[in-house]
Amino acid sequence: MTRKVYTKEEWQSAVTRLAENRRVFAPAKEKQYTAFKKVNGQNDFDFDTLKTRLSPKGAVFPQSERMFEFSLNPQDADSGIMHEAPKGHEPQVVFGLRPCDAMSFKLVQPNFDNAEYRDPWWTDRYEATTFVGLGCNQPRQTCFCTSVGSGPFSEKGLDAIAYDLGDDILLKAVTEKGEELLKTLEGGKEAADEAVKAAEHLAQEAEKNVPSAVETDGLKDVGEKALFDADFWKENFDGCINCGACTYACPTCWCFDIQDETYKGDGLRMRNWDSCMFPLFTKHGMGHNPRGDKYMRVRQRFMHKFKYYLEKYNEGPLCVGCGRCVDVCPANIDIREAVRLMNHYSKQGH
């Protein structure tokens, strides 16, 4: 696979120039935060912040998306008939996503693209996207990616990966998509053996420095009902305020709601991110809510990621260990503690 070295100035210039011919997303400053933004030639790139405020999942699964358009004007010949809203599925590149975020797309894919159902909007965008990762030299305190099958320099879900060598960036192709990108990306030079060895050493050291770990070895053995009925859910997680911050920050949360919006005679059917933390998420039309208590909604979130997903797809868990949910939770609920309790419960013979 091709390896090229860029100075950091060349790297940012190459990203900007590429955006002249195709849609490109990269981490950029947004007030006091860093977020993945569409590159427009005026971006204040930020490749140093380890975790963006939100993951780049919006590049494939927009937070709000027009599904269909319709008219309510009786004078229109097709009044009341829905037409698919125009969508852009042109080739795009996501630069600078962390390996955990890249892996999230592979975990989410079975939900949107499987033998029974294919979501054309998600899959078309995913297939049109080239993912260029940026390894994590110094994982943060809430990171536990190595416990869930990823790592600071994991290549899962990536087409190319970048290594920050200080003054330079080493860019390595991982897939054919990555090879094609390196051919079209301006600047850089072939990586010398010294730079390749420095990148390999960087990855090895970062792997050793992941600060957190969780055990998941017992989760497949415990019965769903036994774990569902465990008493630790209410005892430990009733403090959740159901704000939904964890689900919006999570790269693997895929829940959405569909709503119709009208203005005068024009109508839109929208798909918007939703959250299993919200009381309305499971409230029935007749008023009953099967997850009426706060801890029940927390239980659903963790059971989905660390039990139901494993049972349904025989892989997982549905977590990449980014730690964003820990960082943003105002009630100090820690997913690592939830997994510890779940795994320990399974080892007690339940």
CSV table of C-alpha atoms in Angstrom, one decimal:
chain,number,residue,atom,x,y,z
A,1,MET,CA,0.0,0.0,0.0
A,2,THR,CA,1.1,3.5,-0.8
A,3,ARG,CA,2.6,5.7,2.0
A,4,LYS,CA,3.2,9.4,1.5
A,5,VAL,CA,4.6,12.1,3.9
A,6,TYR,CA,3.3,15.7,4.0
A,7,THR,CA,4.3,18.7,6.0
A,8,LYS,CA,1.4,19.9,8.1
A,9,GLU,CA,1.0,22.9,5.8
A,10,GLU,CA,1.0,20.7,2.7
A,11,TRP,CA,-1.6,18.4,4.4
A,12,GLN,CA,-4.0,21.2,5.2
A,13,SER,CA,-3.5,22.7,1.7
A,14,ALA,CA,-4.2,19.3,0.1
A,15,VAL,CA,-7.4,18.9,2.0
A,16,THR,CA,-8.5,22.4,0.9
A,17,ARG,CA,-7.6,21.9,-2.7
A,18,LEU,CA,-9.4,18.5,-2.8
A,19,ALA,CA,-12.6,20.3,-1.6
A,20,GLU,CA,-12.6,22.3,-4.8
A,21,ASN,CA,-13.7,19.2,-6.8
A,22,ARG,CA,-15.6,17.1,-4.3
A,23,ARG,CA,-17.4,17.4,-1.0
A,24,VAL,CA,-15.0,17.1,1.9
A,25,PHE,CA,-15.5,17.1,5.7
A,26,ALA,CA,-12.8,17.7,8.3
A,27,PRO,CA,-12.6,18.8,11.9
A,28,ALA,CA,-12.8,22.5,12.3
A,29,LYS,CA,-13.2,25.0,15.1
A,30,GLU,CA,-16.9,25.9,15.9
A,31,LYS,CA,-16.8,28.6,18.6
A,32,GLN,CA,-15.4,26.7,21.7
A,33,TYR,CA,-15.9,23.3,20.1
A,34,THR,CA,-14.5,21.2,17.3
A,35,ALA,CA,-16.9,19.7,14.8
A,36,PHE,CA,-16.8,18.0,11.4
A,37,LYS,CA,-17.6,20.7,8.9
A,38,LYS,CA,-17.8,20.9,5.2
A,39,VAL,CA,-14.5,22.3,3.9
A,40,ASN,CA,-15.0,25.6,2.1
A,41,GLY,CA,-11.6,27.1,1.8
A,42,GLN,CA,-12.1,29.2,5.0
A,43,ASN,CA,-12.1,26.5,7.6
A,44,ASP,CA,-10.0,26.8,10.7
A,45,PHE,CA,-8.8,23.2,10.7
A,46,ASP,CA,-8.4,21.4,14.1
A,47,PHE,CA,-6.6,18.1,13.7
A,48,ASP,CA,-5.2,18.3,17.3
A,49,THR,CA,-8.5,17.9,19.3
A,50,LEU,CA,-8.8,14.2,20.0
A,51,LYS,CA,-12.6,14.1,20.2
A,52,THR,CA,-14.9,16.3,18.2
A,53,ARG,CA,-18.1,17.4,20.0
A,54,LEU,CA,-20.2,15.0,17.8
A,55,SER,CA,-18.9,12.1,15.7
A,56,PRO,CA,-18.8,12.4,11.9
A,57,LYS,CA,-21.8,10.1,11.5
A,58,GLY,CA,-23.8,13.0,10.2
A,59,ALA,CA,-21.8,12.8,6.9
A,60,VAL,CA,-23.6,9.6,6.2
A,61,PHE,CA,-26.7,9.9,8.5
A,62,PRO,CA,-27.7,13.6,8.7
A,63,GLN,CA,-29.1,14.9,11.9
A,64,SER,CA,-32.1,16.1,9.9
A,65,GLU,CA,-32.9,14.8,6.5
A,66,ARG,CA,-35.6,15.6,3.9
A,67,MET,CA,-37.2,12.3,2.9
A,68,PHE,CA,-40.2,13.4,0.8
A,69,GLU,CA,-41.9,16.6,-0.4
A,70,PHE,CA,-45.6,17.1,-1.0
A,71,SER,CA,-48.2,19.8,-1.7
A,72,LEU,CA,-51.4,20.4,0.1
A,73,ASN,CA,-52.6,23.0,-2.4
A,74,PRO,CA,-55.9,21.7,-4.0
A,75,GLN,CA,-54.9,23.4,-7.2
A,76,ASP,CA,-51.9,21.2,-7.7
A,77,ALA,CA,-52.6,18.2,-9.9
A,78,ASP,CA,-50.6,15.9,-7.6
A,79,SER,CA,-51.8,17.4,-4.3
A,80,GLY,CA,-51.2,15.0,-1.5
A,81,ILE,CA,-48.8,12.9,-3.5
A,82,MET,CA,-45.3,12.5,-2.0
A,83,HIS,CA,-42.2,12.8,-4.1
A,84,GLU,CA,-38.7,11.8,-2.9
A,85,ALA,CA,-36.8,15.0,-1.9
A,86,PRO,CA,-33.5,15.6,-3.9
A,87,LYS,CA,-30.5,14.2,-2.1
A,88,GLY,CA,-26.8,14.5,-2.7
A,89,HIS,CA,-24.9,11.2,-2.9
A,90,GLU,CA,-21.9,12.4,-4.8
A,91,PRO,CA,-18.4,11.2,-3.8
A,92,GLN,CA,-17.2,12.7,-0.6
A,93,VAL,CA,-14.2,12.4,1.8
A,94,VAL,CA,-14.2,12.5,5.6
A,95,PHE,CA,-10.7,13.6,6.7
A,96,GLY,CA,-9.3,13.3,10.2
A,97,LEU,CA,-11.9,11.0,11.9
A,98,ARG,CA,-10.5,8.9,14.7
A,99,PRO,CA,-10.3,5.1,14.3
A,100,CYS,CA,-13.1,4.6,16.8
A,101,ASP,CA,-15.4,6.8,14.7
A,102,ALA,CA,-14.4,4.9,11.6
A,103,MET,CA,-15.2,1.6,13.2
A,104,SER,CA,-18.7,2.9,14.2
A,105,PHE,CA,-19.8,3.0,10.5
A,106,LYS,CA,-19.0,-0.8,10.2
A,107,LEU,CA,-21.0,-1.5,13.4
A,108,VAL,CA,-24.0,0.6,12.3
A,109,GLN,CA,-24.0,-0.8,8.7
A,110,PRO,CA,-26.0,-4.1,9.6
A,111,ASN,CA,-28.9,-1.9,10.8
A,112,PHE,CA,-29.2,0.0,7.5
A,113,ASP,CA,-28.0,-2.6,5.1
A,114,ASN,CA,-28.9,-6.3,5.6
A,115,ALA,CA,-30.5,-9.2,3.8
A,116,GLU,CA,-34.0,-8.0,4.8
A,117,TYR,CA,-33.8,-4.3,4.4
A,118,ARG,CA,-31.6,-1.7,2.7
A,119,ASP,CA,-31.8,2.0,3.5
A,120,PRO,CA,-30.9,3.5,0.2
A,121,TRP,CA,-30.0,6.9,1.6
A,122,TRP,CA,-27.6,5.7,4.3
A,123,THR,CA,-26.0,3.0,2.1
A,124,ASP,CA,-25.6,5.3,-1.0
A,125,ARG,CA,-23.8,7.9,1.1
A,126,TYR,CA,-21.7,5.3,2.9
A,127,GLU,CA,-20.6,3.8,-0.4
A,128,ALA,CA,-19.8,7.2,-1.8
A,129,THR,CA,-17.6,8.1,1.1
A,130,THR,CA,-13.8,7.7,1.5
A,131,PHE,CA,-12.7,7.7,5.1
A,132,VAL,CA,-9.3,9.1,6.0
A,133,GLY,CA,-8.5,8.5,9.6
A,134,LEU,CA,-6.1,10.2,12.0
A,135,GLY,CA,-4.5,8.0,14.7
A,136,CYS,CA,-4.6,8.9,18.3
A,137,ASN,CA,-1.1,9.6,19.7
A,138,GLN,CA,-2.3,10.2,23.3
A,139,PRO,CA,-5.7,8.6,24.1
A,140,ARG,CA,-7.8,10.5,26.7
A,141,GLN,CA,-8.7,9.2,30.2
A,142,THR,CA,-12.2,8.1,29.1
A,143,CYS,CA,-11.1,6.1,26.1
A,144,PHE,CA,-11.4,2.3,26.1
A,145,CYS,CA,-11.3,1.5,22.4
A,146,THR,CA,-9.0,-1.5,22.8
A,147,SER,CA,-11.6,-3.2,25.0
A,148,VAL,CA,-14.2,-3.3,22.2
A,149,GLY,CA,-12.2,-4.3,19.2
A,150,SER,CA,-10.7,-1.0,18.1
A,151,GLY,CA,-7.5,0.8,18.9
A,152,PRO,CA,-5.7,4.2,18.6
A,153,PHE,CA,-4.4,3.3,15.1
A,154,SER,CA,-7.0,0.6,14.1
A,155,GLU,CA,-7.7,0.5,10.4
A,156,LYS,CA,-11.2,-1.0,10.7
A,157,GLY,CA,-13.6,1.0,8.5
A,158,LEU,CA,-10.8,3.2,7.1
A,159,ASP,CA,-9.6,3.7,3.5
A,160,ALA,CA,-6.5,5.5,4.6
A,161,ILE,CA,-4.9,6.5,7.9
A,162,ALA,CA,-2.7,9.4,8.9
A,163,TYR,CA,0.1,9.4,11.5
A,164,ASP,CA,1.0,12.7,13.2
A,165,LEU,CA,4.8,12.6,13.4
A,166,GLY,CA,5.2,16.1,14.8
A,167,ASP,CA,6.2,18.3,11.9
A,168,ASP,CA,5.0,15.9,9.3
A,169,ILE,CA,1.9,13.7,8.5
A,170,LEU,CA,2.4,10.2,7.1
A,171,LEU,CA,-0.6,9.0,5.1
A,172,LYS,CA,-1.0,5.3,4.4
A,173,ALA,CA,-3.6,3.8,2.0
A,174,VAL,CA,-5.6,0.9,3.4
A,175,THR,CA,-8.0,0.1,0.6
A,176,GLU,CA,-8.3,0.6,-3.1
A,177,LYS,CA,-10.4,3.7,-2.3
A,178,GLY,CA,-7.5,5.0,-0.3
A,179,GLU,CA,-5.1,4.3,-3.1
A,180,GLU,CA,-7.2,6.3,-5.5
A,181,LEU,CA,-7.3,9.2,-3.1
A,182,LEU,CA,-3.6,9.3,-2.6
A,183,LYS,CA,-3.2,9.5,-6.3
A,184,THR,CA,-5.4,12.5,-6.6
A,185,LEU,CA,-4.2,14.3,-3.4
A,186,GLU,CA,-1.8,17.0,-4.2
A,187,GLY,CA,1.6,17.3,-2.6
A,188,GLY,CA,3.6,15.0,-0.4
A,189,LYS,CA,6.4,12.6,-1.2
A,190,GLU,CA,7.0,8.9,-0.9
A,191,ALA,CA,7.6,7.9,2.8
A,192,ALA,CA,11.1,6.9,3.7
A,193,ASP,CA,11.8,3.9,5.8
A,194,GLU,CA,12.6,6.1,8.8
A,195,ALA,CA,9.2,7.7,8.7
A,196,VAL,CA,7.4,4.3,8.4
A,197,LYS,CA,9.3,3.0,11.4
A,198,ALA,CA,8.4,6.1,13.4
A,199,ALA,CA,4.7,5.7,12.6
A,200,GLU,CA,4.8,2.0,13.6
A,201,HIS,CA,6.5,2.9,16.9
A,202,LEU,CA,3.9,5.6,17.5
A,203,ALA,CA,1.0,3.2,17.0
A,204,GLN,CA,2.6,0.6,19.4
A,205,GLU,CA,3.1,3.1,22.2
A,206,ALA,CA,-0.4,4.6,21.8
A,207,GLU,CA,-1.9,1.1,22.1
A,208,LYS,CA,-0.1,0.7,25.5
A,209,ASN,CA,-1.3,4.0,26.8
A,210,VAL,CA,-5.1,3.5,26.4
A,211,PRO,CA,-6.0,4.4,30.0
A,212,SER,CA,-9.3,2.5,30.5
A,213,ALA,CA,-10.4,-1.1,30.0
A,214,VAL,CA,-13.7,-2.9,30.3
A,215,GLU,CA,-14.4,-6.7,30.4
A,216,THR,CA,-17.1,-8.0,28.1
A,217,ASP,CA,-16.2,-11.7,28.1
A,218,GLY,CA,-19.3,-12.9,30.0
A,219,LEU,CA,-22.0,-10.9,28.2
A,220,LYS,CA,-22.9,-13.6,25.7
A,221,ASP,CA,-23.4,-16.2,28.3
A,222,VAL,CA,-26.0,-14.5,30.5
A,223,GLY,CA,-29.7,-14.7,29.6
A,224,GLU,CA,-31.4,-11.6,28.4
A,225,LYS,CA,-34.2,-11.8,30.8
A,226,ALA,CA,-31.9,-12.4,33.8
A,227,LEU,CA,-29.9,-9.4,32.9
A,228,PHE,CA,-33.0,-7.3,32.1
A,229,ASP,CA,-34.4,-8.1,35.6
A,230,ALA,CA,-31.1,-7.4,37.5
A,231,ASP,CA,-31.6,-5.1,40.5
A,232,PHE,CA,-28.5,-3.0,39.8
A,233,TRP,CA,-30.3,-1.0,37.1
A,234,LYS,CA,-32.5,1.0,39.4
A,235,GLU,CA,-29.9,1.1,42.2
A,236,ASN,CA,-27.2,2.6,40.0
A,237,PHE,CA,-28.8,4.5,37.2
A,238,ASP,CA,-31.9,6.2,38.5
A,239,GLY,CA,-30.0,9.5,38.6
A,240,CYS,CA,-30.2,9.8,34.8
A,241,ILE,CA,-32.0,13.0,33.8
A,242,ASN,CA,-32.9,11.6,30.3
A,243,CYS,CA,-31.3,14.6,28.5
A,244,GLY,CA,-30.2,12.5,25.6
A,245,ALA,CA,-26.7,14.0,25.4
A,246,CYS,CA,-25.1,10.6,25.4
A,247,THR,CA,-27.1,9.3,22.4
A,248,TYR,CA,-26.5,12.4,20.3
A,249,ALA,CA,-22.8,12.3,21.0
A,250,CYS,CA,-22.6,8.5,20.4
A,251,PRO,CA,-21.3,7.5,17.0
A,252,THR,CA,-23.2,4.2,17.0
A,253,CYS,CA,-26.7,5.5,18.0
A,254,TRP,CA,-29.0,5.2,15.0
A,255,CYS,CA,-32.5,5.9,16.4
A,256,PHE,CA,-34.6,8.4,14.4
A,257,ASP,CA,-38.1,9.8,14.3
A,258,ILE,CA,-40.2,10.7,11.2
A,259,GLN,CA,-42.3,13.9,11.2
A,260,ASP,CA,-44.3,15.8,8.7
A,261,GLU,CA,-43.9,19.5,8.6
A,262,THR,CA,-46.1,21.9,6.7
A,263,TYR,CA,-45.9,25.6,5.8
A,264,LYS,CA,-48.8,27.1,3.9
A,265,GLY,CA,-49.4,24.7,1.0
A,266,ASP,CA,-46.0,23.0,1.1
A,267,GLY,CA,-45.1,19.9,3.1
A,268,LEU,CA,-42.0,17.9,4.1
A,269,ARG,CA,-41.5,14.5,5.6
A,270,MET,CA,-38.4,14.7,7.7
A,271,ARG,CA,-36.1,12.1,9.4
A,272,ASN,CA,-34.5,13.4,12.5
A,273,TRP,CA,-32.2,11.8,15.1
A,274,ASP,CA,-34.1,10.6,18.1
A,275,SER,CA,-33.1,9.2,21.5
A,276,CYS,CA,-34.2,6.2,23.6
A,277,MET,CA,-33.5,8.4,26.6
A,278,PHE,CA,-36.6,10.6,25.8
A,279,PRO,CA,-39.8,9.6,27.6
A,280,LEU,CA,-41.8,10.1,24.4
A,281,PHE,CA,-39.7,7.6,22.5
A,282,THR,CA,-41.7,4.6,23.6
A,283,LYS,CA,-44.9,6.3,24.7
A,284,HIS,CA,-48.0,4.6,23.2
A,285,GLY,CA,-50.9,6.5,21.7
A,286,MET,CA,-53.2,5.4,24.5
A,287,GLY,CA,-50.8,6.9,27.1
A,288,HIS,CA,-49.0,3.7,28.3
A,289,ASN,CA,-45.2,3.8,28.3
A,290,PRO,CA,-43.3,0.5,28.7
A,291,ARG,CA,-40.2,2.4,29.8
A,292,GLY,CA,-42.0,4.7,32.2
A,293,ASP,CA,-39.1,5.1,34.7
A,294,LYS,CA,-35.7,6.7,34.0
A,295,TYR,CA,-33.6,3.7,34.8
A,296,MET,CA,-35.6,1.6,32.3
A,297,ARG,CA,-34.4,3.9,29.5
A,298,VAL,CA,-30.8,3.7,30.7
A,299,ARG,CA,-31.2,-0.1,30.8
A,300,GLN,CA,-32.4,-0.1,27.2
A,301,ARG,CA,-29.4,1.9,26.0
A,302,PHE,CA,-26.9,-0.4,27.6
A,303,MET,CA,-28.7,-3.6,26.9
A,304,HIS,CA,-29.0,-2.7,23.2
A,305,LYS,CA,-25.3,-1.9,22.9
A,306,PHE,CA,-23.9,-4.8,25.0
A,307,LYS,CA,-26.5,-7.6,24.8
A,308,TYR,CA,-29.2,-7.2,22.1
A,309,TYR,CA,-26.8,-6.3,19.3
A,310,LEU,CA,-24.5,-9.2,20.1
A,311,GLU,CA,-27.5,-11.6,20.1
A,312,LYS,CA,-28.9,-10.2,16.8
A,313,TYR,CA,-25.8,-9.9,14.7
A,314,ASN,CA,-23.4,-12.2,16.5
A,315,GLU,CA,-20.8,-9.5,16.7
A,316,GLY,CA,-20.1,-6.4,18.6
A,317,PRO,CA,-20.6,-4.8,21.1
A,318,LEU,CA,-22.3,-1.7,19.5
A,319,CYS,CA,-19.7,0.5,21.1
A,320,VAL,CA,-16.3,1.8,20.0
A,321,GLY,CA,-15.0,3.0,23.3
A,322,CYS,CA,-14.7,6.7,22.4
A,323,GLY,CA,-15.9,7.7,25.8
A,324,ARG,CA,-18.0,10.7,24.5
A,325,CYS,CA,-21.0,9.7,26.6
A,326,VAL,CA,-18.9,9.7,29.7
A,327,ASP,CA,-17.5,13.2,28.8
A,328,VAL,CA,-20.9,14.8,28.2
A,329,CYS,CA,-23.1,13.2,30.9
A,330,PRO,CA,-24.3,15.8,33.4
A,331,ALA,CA,-25.3,13.1,35.8
A,332,ASN,CA,-21.9,11.4,35.8
A,333,ILE,CA,-23.2,8.1,34.5
A,334,ASP,CA,-20.3,6.0,33.2
A,335,ILE,CA,-20.8,3.4,30.5
A,336,ARG,CA,-17.7,1.6,31.8
A,337,GLU,CA,-19.4,1.0,35.1
A,338,ALA,CA,-22.6,-0.2,33.4
A,339,VAL,CA,-20.6,-2.8,31.4
A,340,ARG,CA,-18.7,-3.8,34.6
A,341,LEU,CA,-21.9,-4.5,36.4
A,342,MET,CA,-23.4,-6.4,33.4
A,343,ASN,CA,-20.3,-8.5,33.0
A,344,HIS,CA,-19.9,-9.2,36.7
A,345,TYR,CA,-23.6,-10.2,36.9
A,346,SER,CA,-23.1,-12.7,34.2
A,347,LYS,CA,-20.1,-14.3,36.0
A,348,GLN,CA,-22.3,-14.8,39.1
A,349,GLY,CA,-24.0,-17.6,37.3
A,350,HIS,CA,-27.2,-15.8,36.2
